[in-house]
GROMACS .gro file of C-alpha atoms in nm:
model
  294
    1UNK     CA    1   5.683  -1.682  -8.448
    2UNK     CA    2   5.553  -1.814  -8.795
    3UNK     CA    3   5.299  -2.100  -8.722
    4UNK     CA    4   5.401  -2.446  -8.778
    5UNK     CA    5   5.299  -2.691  -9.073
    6UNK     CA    6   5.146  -2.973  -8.931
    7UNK     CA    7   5.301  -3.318  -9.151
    8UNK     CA    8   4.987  -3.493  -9.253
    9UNK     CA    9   5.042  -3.890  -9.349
   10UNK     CA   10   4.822  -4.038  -9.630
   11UNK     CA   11   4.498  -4.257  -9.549
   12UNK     CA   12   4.428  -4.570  -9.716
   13UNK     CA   13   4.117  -4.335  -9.933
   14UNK     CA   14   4.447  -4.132 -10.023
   15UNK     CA   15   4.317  -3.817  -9.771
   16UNK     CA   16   4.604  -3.651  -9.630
   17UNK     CA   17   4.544  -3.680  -9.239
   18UNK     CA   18   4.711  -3.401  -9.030
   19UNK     CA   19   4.949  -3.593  -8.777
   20UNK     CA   20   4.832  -3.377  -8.469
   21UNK     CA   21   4.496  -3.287  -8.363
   22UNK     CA   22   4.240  -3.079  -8.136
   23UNK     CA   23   4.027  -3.250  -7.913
   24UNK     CA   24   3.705  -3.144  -7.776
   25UNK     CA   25   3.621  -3.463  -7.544
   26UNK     CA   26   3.728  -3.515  -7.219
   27UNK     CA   27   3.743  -3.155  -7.035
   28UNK     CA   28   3.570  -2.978  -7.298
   29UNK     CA   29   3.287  -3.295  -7.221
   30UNK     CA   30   2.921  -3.113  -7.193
   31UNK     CA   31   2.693  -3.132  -6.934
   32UNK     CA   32   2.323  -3.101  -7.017
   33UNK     CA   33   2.255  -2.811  -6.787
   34UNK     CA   34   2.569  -2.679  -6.944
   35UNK     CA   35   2.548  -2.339  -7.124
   36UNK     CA   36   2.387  -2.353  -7.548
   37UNK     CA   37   2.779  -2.229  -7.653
   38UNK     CA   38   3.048  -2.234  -7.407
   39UNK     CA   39   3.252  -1.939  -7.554
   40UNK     CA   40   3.541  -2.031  -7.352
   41UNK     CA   41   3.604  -2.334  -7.600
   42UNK     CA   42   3.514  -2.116  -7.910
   43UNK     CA   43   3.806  -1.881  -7.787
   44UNK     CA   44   4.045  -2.173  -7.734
   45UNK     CA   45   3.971  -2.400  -8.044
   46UNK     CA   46   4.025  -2.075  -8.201
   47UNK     CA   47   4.363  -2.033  -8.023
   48UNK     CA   48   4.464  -2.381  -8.180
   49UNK     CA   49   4.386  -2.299  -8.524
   50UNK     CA   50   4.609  -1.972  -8.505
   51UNK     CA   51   4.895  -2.201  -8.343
   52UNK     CA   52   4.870  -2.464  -8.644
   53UNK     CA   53   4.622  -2.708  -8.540
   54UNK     CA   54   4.413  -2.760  -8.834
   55UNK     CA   55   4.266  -3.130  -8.777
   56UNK     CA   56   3.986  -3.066  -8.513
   57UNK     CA   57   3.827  -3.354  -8.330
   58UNK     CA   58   3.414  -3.347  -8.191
   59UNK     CA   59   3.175  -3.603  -8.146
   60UNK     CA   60   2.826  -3.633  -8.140
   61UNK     CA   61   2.810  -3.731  -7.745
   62UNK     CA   62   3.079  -3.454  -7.637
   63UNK     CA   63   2.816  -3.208  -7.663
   64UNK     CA   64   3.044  -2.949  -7.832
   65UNK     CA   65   2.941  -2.984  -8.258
   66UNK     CA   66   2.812  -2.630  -8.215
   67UNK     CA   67   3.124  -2.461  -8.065
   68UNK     CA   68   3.349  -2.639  -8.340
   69UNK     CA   69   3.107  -2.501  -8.549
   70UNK     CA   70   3.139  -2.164  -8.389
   71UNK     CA   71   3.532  -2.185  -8.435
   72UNK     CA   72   3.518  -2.252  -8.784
   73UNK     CA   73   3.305  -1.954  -8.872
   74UNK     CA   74   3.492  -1.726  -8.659
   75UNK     CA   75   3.861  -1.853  -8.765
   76UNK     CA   76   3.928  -1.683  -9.109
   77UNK     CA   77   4.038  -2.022  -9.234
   78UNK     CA   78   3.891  -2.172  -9.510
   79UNK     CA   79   3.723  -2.464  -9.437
   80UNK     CA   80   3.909  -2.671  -9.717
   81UNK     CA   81   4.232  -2.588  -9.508
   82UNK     CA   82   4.069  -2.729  -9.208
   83UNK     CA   83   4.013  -3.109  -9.122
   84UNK     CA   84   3.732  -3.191  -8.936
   85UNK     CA   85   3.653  -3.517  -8.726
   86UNK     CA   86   3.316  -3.578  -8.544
   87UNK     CA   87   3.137  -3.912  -8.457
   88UNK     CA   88   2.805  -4.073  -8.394
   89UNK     CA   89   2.734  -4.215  -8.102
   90UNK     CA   90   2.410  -4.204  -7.917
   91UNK     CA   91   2.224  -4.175  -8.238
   92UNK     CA   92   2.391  -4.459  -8.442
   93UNK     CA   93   2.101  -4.641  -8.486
   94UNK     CA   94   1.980  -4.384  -8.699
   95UNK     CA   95   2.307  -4.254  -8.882
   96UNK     CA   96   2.138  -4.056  -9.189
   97UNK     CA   97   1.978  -3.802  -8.936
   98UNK     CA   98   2.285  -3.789  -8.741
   99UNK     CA   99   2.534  -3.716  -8.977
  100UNK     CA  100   2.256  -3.417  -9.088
  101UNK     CA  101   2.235  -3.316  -8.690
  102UNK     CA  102   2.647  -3.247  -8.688
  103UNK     CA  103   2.635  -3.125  -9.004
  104UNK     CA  104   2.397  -2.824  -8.902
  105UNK     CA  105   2.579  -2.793  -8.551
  106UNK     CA  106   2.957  -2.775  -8.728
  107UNK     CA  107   2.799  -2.530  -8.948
  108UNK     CA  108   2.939  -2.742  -9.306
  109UNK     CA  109   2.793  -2.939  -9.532
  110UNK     CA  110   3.086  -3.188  -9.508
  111UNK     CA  111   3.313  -3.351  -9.239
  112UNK     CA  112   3.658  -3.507  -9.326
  113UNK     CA  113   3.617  -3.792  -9.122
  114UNK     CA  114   3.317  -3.966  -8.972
  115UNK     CA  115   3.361  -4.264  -8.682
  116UNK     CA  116   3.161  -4.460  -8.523
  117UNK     CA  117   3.211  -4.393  -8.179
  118UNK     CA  118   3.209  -4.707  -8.033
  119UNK     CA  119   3.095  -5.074  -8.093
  120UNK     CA  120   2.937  -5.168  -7.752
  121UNK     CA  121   2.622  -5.075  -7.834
  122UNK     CA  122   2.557  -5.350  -8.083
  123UNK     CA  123   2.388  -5.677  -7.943
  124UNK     CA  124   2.466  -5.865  -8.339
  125UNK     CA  125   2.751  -5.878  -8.585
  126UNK     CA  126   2.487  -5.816  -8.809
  127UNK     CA  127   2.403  -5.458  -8.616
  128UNK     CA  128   2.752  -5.316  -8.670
  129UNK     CA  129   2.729  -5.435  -9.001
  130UNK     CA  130   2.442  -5.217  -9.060
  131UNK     CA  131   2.586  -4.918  -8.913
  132UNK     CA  132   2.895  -4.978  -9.129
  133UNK     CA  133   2.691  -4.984  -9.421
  134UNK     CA  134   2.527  -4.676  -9.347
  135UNK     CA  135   2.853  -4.513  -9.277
  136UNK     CA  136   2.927  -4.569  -9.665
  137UNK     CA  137   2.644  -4.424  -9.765
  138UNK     CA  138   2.719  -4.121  -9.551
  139UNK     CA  139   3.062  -4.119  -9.764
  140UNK     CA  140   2.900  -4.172 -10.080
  141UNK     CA  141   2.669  -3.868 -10.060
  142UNK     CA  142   3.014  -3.674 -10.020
  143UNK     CA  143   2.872  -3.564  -9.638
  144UNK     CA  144   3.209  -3.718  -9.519
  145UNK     CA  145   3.468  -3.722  -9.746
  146UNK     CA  146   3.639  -4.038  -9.517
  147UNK     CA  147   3.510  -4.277  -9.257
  148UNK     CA  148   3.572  -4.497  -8.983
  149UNK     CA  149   3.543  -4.629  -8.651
  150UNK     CA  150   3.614  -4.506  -8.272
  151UNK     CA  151   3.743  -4.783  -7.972
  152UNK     CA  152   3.669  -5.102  -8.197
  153UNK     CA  153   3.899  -5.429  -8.104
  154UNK     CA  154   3.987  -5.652  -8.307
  155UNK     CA  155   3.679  -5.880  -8.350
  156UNK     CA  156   3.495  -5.551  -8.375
  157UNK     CA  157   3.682  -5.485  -8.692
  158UNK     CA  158   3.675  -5.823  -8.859
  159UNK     CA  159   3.299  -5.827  -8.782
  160UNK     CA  160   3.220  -5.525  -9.014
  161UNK     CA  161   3.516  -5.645  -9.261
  162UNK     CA  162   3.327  -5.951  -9.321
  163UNK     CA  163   3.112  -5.709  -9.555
  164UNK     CA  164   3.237  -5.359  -9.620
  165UNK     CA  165   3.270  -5.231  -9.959
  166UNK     CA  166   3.506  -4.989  -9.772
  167UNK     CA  167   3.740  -4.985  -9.565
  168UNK     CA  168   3.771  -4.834  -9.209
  169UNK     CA  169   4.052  -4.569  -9.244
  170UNK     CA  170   4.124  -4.529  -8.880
  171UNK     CA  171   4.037  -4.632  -8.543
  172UNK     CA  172   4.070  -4.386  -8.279
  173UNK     CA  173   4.119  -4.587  -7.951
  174UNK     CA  174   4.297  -4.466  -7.579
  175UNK     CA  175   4.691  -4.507  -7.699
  176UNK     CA  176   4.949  -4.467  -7.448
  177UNK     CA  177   5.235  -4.662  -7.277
  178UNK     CA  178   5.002  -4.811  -7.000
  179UNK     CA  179   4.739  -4.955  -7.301
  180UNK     CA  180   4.921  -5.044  -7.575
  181UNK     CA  181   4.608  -5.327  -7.708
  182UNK     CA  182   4.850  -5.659  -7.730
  183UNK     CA  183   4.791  -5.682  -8.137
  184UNK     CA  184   4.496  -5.473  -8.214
  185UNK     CA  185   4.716  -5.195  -8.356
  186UNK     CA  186   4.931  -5.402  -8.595
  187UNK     CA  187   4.661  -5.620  -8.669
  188UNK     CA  188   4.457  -5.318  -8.814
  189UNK     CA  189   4.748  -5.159  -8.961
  190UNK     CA  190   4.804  -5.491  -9.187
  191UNK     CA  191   4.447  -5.395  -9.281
  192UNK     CA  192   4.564  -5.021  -9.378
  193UNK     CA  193   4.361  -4.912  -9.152
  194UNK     CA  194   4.558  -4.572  -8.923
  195UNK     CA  195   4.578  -4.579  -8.564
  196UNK     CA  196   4.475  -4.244  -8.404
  197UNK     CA  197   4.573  -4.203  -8.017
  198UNK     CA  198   4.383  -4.034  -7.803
  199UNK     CA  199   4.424  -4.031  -7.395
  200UNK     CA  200   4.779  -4.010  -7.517
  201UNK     CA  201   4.935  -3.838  -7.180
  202UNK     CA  202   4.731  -4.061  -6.937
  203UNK     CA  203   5.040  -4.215  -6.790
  204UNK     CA  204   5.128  -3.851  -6.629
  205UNK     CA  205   4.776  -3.691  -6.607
  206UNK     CA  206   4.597  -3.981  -6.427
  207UNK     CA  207   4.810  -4.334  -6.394
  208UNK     CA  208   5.132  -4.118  -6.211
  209UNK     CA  209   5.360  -4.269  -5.977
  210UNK     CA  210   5.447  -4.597  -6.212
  211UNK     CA  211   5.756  -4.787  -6.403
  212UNK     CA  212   5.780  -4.497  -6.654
  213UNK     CA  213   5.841  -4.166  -6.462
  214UNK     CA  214   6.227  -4.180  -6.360
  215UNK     CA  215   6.257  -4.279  -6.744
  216UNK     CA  216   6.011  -4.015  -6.907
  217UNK     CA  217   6.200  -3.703  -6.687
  218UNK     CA  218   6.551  -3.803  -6.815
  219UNK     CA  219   6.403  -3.795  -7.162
  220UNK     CA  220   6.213  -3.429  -7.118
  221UNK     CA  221   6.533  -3.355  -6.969
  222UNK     CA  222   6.726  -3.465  -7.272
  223UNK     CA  223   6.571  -3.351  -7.552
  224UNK     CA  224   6.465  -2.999  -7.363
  225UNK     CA  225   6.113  -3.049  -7.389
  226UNK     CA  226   5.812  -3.131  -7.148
  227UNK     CA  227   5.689  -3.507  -7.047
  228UNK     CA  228   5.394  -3.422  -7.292
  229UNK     CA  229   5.534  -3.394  -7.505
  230UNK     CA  230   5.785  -3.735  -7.510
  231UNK     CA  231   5.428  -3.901  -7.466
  232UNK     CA  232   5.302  -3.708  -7.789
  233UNK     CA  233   5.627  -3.811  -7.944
  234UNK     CA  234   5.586  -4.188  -7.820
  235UNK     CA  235   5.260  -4.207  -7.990
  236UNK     CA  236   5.417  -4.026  -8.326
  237UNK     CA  237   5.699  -4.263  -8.336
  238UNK     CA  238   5.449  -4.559  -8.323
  239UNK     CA  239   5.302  -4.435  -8.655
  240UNK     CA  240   4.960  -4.298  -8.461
  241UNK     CA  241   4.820  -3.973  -8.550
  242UNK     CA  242   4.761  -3.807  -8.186
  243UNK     CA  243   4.501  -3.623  -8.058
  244UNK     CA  244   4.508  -3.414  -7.779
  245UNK     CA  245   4.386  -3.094  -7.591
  246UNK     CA  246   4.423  -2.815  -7.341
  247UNK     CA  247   4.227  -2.501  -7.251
  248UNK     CA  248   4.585  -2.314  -7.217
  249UNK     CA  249   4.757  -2.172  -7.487
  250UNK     CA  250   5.098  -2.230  -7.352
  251UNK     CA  251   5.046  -2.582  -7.311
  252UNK     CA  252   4.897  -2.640  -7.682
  253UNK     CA  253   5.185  -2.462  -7.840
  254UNK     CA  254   5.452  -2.671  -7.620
  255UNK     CA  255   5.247  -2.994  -7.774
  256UNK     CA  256   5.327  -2.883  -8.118
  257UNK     CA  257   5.745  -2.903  -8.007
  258UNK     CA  258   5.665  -3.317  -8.034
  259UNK     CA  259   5.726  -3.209  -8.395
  260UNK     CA  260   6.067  -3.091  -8.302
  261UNK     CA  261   6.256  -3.437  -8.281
  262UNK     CA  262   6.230  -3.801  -8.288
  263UNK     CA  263   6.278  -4.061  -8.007
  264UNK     CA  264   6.582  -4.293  -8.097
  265UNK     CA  265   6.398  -4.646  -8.188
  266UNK     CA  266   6.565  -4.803  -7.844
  267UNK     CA  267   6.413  -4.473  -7.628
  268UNK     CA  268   6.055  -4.574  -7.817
  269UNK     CA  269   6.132  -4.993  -7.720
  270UNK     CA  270   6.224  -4.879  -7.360
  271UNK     CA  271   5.909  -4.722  -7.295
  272UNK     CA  272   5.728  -4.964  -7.487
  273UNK     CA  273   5.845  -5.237  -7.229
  274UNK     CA  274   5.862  -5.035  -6.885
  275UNK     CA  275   5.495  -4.913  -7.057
  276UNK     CA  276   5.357  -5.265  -7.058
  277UNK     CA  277   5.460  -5.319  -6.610
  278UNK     CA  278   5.166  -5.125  -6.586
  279UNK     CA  279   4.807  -5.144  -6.697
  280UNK     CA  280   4.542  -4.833  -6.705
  281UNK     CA  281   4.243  -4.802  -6.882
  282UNK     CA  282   4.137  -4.411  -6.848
  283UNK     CA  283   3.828  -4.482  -7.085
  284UNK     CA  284   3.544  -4.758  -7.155
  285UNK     CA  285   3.661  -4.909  -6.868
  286UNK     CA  286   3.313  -5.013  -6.799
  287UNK     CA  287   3.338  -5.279  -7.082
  288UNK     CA  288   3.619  -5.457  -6.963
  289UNK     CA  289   3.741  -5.699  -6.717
  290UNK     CA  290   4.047  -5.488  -6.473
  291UNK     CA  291   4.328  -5.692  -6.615
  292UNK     CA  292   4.244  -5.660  -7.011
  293UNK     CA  293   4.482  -5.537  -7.215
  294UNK     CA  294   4.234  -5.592  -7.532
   0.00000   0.00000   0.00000
């Protein structure tokens, strides 16, 4: 079976920004008396790269830089066909060393796309000003060709707009029926800034048993593909660029069938309203009051 062509969409920098991508949080998360390379996730982010999955997604606190790294060694692809996403995080106070630390763990001397990871470490506006500014140099010394931010709302953003020479291109925030962020997400698209989903299949991994389950089988059902992959779909239709992961191979290559066919635009307002019955906040959810939809 010949390996599919991801569809890429264009970021406000002009970057084309494969649609679909490999994460490496969540299950793939690192514990500290976990093992210097866990060769099970070189083997599998492998496996994604030979079924099509190009745009690969780290971070600084997931613990896994050097297995990406790993990957991209062992792949065969070259690394300009590959689009690499990490973030900083625990070290953001001190962004010129940590953009150097990923760099040695991906094994690269470049990333595609560098996020902060979050904004709720900052105390000031003027703090995540800072740290945006120091994200531009990053881009400016060509160590990431774009840059942006990770599970910023929407004072977050206006905060570091207030003085960036450049724009954010994306925000990746949790994206799914059950957290759909009131405005936040056409808010920053008016800014041109891309919405990337991640925690896309929450609503039948860990919020099961609500509004939108009778209504997500009929459309798996339908269009002859999983619930994932509706979900994955969902988020597509929305615009979002998704990213998601597995450890199986089966599962990854039924993701990529989300490229297979479009929800009608009264499927995607159904479970947009059925969607917003039900609140769950997979992520962060220490930052925020039970009943914000922010």
């Amino acid at each position: 079976m010949a390996t599919p062509t991801i569809p890429t969409i264009q970021l406000n920098d002009g970057t084309p920004f494969p649609i679909i991508g490999y994460g490496t949080g969540t299950a793939w998360f690192k514990n500290a008396d976990s093992p210097a390379v866990d060769r099970d996730l070189v083997e599998v982010a492998n496996t994604a790269v030979k079924l099509g999955f190009i745009h690969l997604d780290g971070a600084e606190v997931y613990g896994t830089e050097p297995e990406l790294g790993q990957a991209i060694e062992e792949s065969g692809v070259s690394r300009d066909r590959l689009f690499v996403t990490t973030k900083v995080g625990t070290s953001v106070r001190d962004i010129p060393a940590a953009i150097d630390a990923s760099l040695k763990n991906l094994k690269t001397n470049y990333v595609d796309l560098y996020l902060i990871h979050n904004p709720f470490w900052a105390n000031t506006e003027s703090e995540l000003q800072e740290a945006w500014a120091a994200m531009e140099k990053v881009k400016a010394s060509g160590k990431a060709r774009s840059i942006g931010v990770s599970n910023f709302l929407k004072g977050h953003l206006e905060t570091i707009l207030k003085t960036a020479n450049v724009i954010p291109v994306v925000n990746q925030i949790e994206f799914h029926p059950y957290l759909q962020h009131g405005d936040l997400v056409p808010f920053q698209e008016s800014k041109g800034i891309k919405t990337v989903s991640y925690g896309g299949l929450v609503p039948i991994t860990r919020a099961v048993g609500g509004p939108l389950d009778a209504l997500l089988a009929a459309l798996s059902k339908k269009y002859g593909v999983g619930q994932s992959e509706i979900l994955l779909r969902w988020s597509l239709d929305h615009k979002c660029v998704a990213i998601t992961t597995s450890s199986k191979e089966s599962r990854l290559a039924s993701y990529l069938q989300a490229l297979s066919f479009q929800l009608t635009s009264e499927e995607v307002e159904e479970i947009d309203i059925l969607g917003r019955q039900k609140h769950y906040r997979a992520f962060w959810g220490k930052f925020f009051a039970p009943d914000d939809r922010s």
